[in-house]
Amino acid sequence: MHDHEHTHTHTHPHEHEHDHGHAHSHEGEGKDIEILGLLLDHWADHNQEHAKEYKNWVDKMNAVGKTEVSKAIEEAIALIGQADEHLMEAKKALIK
């Protein structure tokens, strides 16, 4: 909200101050917060689905001796876990 005073000169024979609060509609904010809360959960769940699939490929690559590949994928899985932690931090901050 922006409160400030300014003088208006009207066509009638006097001047006076008006305090304009410049109210902005916050109607959509609650809906956006609700939607984002749902999306954050969905994104974290979706990431975990991918992480499970990646883990299957880690096992397959280990089975054929491609340990460098499996290690790289394991690092990606760890990063997904970190991303999910950040998404959940965002959700906690959202509902404060």
PDB file of C-alpha atoms in Angstrom, residues 43-55 72-88:
ATOM      1  CA  TRP A  43       7.582 -31.221  -8.138  1.00  0.00           C
ATOM      2  CA  ALA A  44       9.341 -32.907  -5.216  1.00  0.00           C
ATOM      3  CA  ASP A  45       7.297 -36.104  -5.698  1.00  0.00           C
ATOM      4  CA  HIS A  46       7.984 -36.040  -9.425  1.00  0.00           C
ATOM      5  CA  ASN A  47      11.700 -35.592  -8.793  1.00  0.00           C
ATOM      6  CA  GLN A  48      11.686 -38.662  -6.545  1.00  0.00           C
ATOM      7  CA  GLU A  49      10.003 -40.717  -9.257  1.00  0.00           C
ATOM      8  CA  HIS A  50      12.841 -39.776 -11.583  1.00  0.00           C
ATOM      9  CA  ALA A  51      15.433 -40.510  -8.895  1.00  0.00           C
ATOM     10  CA  LYS A  52      14.044 -44.067  -8.552  1.00  0.00           C
ATOM     11  CA  GLU A  53      14.331 -44.548 -12.298  1.00  0.00           C
ATOM     12  CA  TYR A  54      17.887 -43.189 -12.242  1.00  0.00           C
ATOM     13  CA  LYS A  55      18.766 -45.605  -9.434  1.00  0.00           C
ATOM     14  CA  ALA A  72      27.727 -39.577 -12.308  1.00  0.00           C
ATOM     15  CA  ILE A  73      24.094 -40.669 -12.110  1.00  0.00           C
ATOM     16  CA  GLU A  74      24.395 -41.111  -8.329  1.00  0.00           C
ATOM     17  CA  GLU A  75      25.656 -37.526  -8.113  1.00  0.00           C
ATOM     18  CA  ALA A  76      22.620 -36.415 -10.098  1.00  0.00           C
ATOM     19  CA  ILE A  77      20.378 -38.299  -7.667  1.00  0.00           C
ATOM     20  CA  ALA A  78      22.048 -36.498  -4.751  1.00  0.00           C
ATOM     21  CA  LEU A  79      21.477 -33.151  -6.461  1.00  0.00           C
ATOM     22  CA  ILE A  80      17.817 -34.024  -6.946  1.00  0.00           C
ATOM     23  CA  GLY A  81      17.622 -34.634  -3.201  1.00  0.00           C
ATOM     24  CA  GLN A  82      19.150 -31.210  -2.585  1.00  0.00           C
ATOM     25  CA  ALA A  83      16.712 -29.619  -5.024  1.00  0.00           C
ATOM     26  CA  ASP A  84      13.825 -31.238  -3.158  1.00  0.00           C
ATOM     27  CA  GLU A  85      15.154 -29.853   0.133  1.00  0.00           C
ATOM     28  CA  HIS A  86      15.096 -26.373  -1.383  1.00  0.00           C
ATOM     29  CA  LEU A  87      11.584 -26.902  -2.714  1.00  0.00           C
ATOM     30  CA  MET A  88      10.419 -27.897   0.767  1.00  0.00           C
TER      31      MET A  88
END
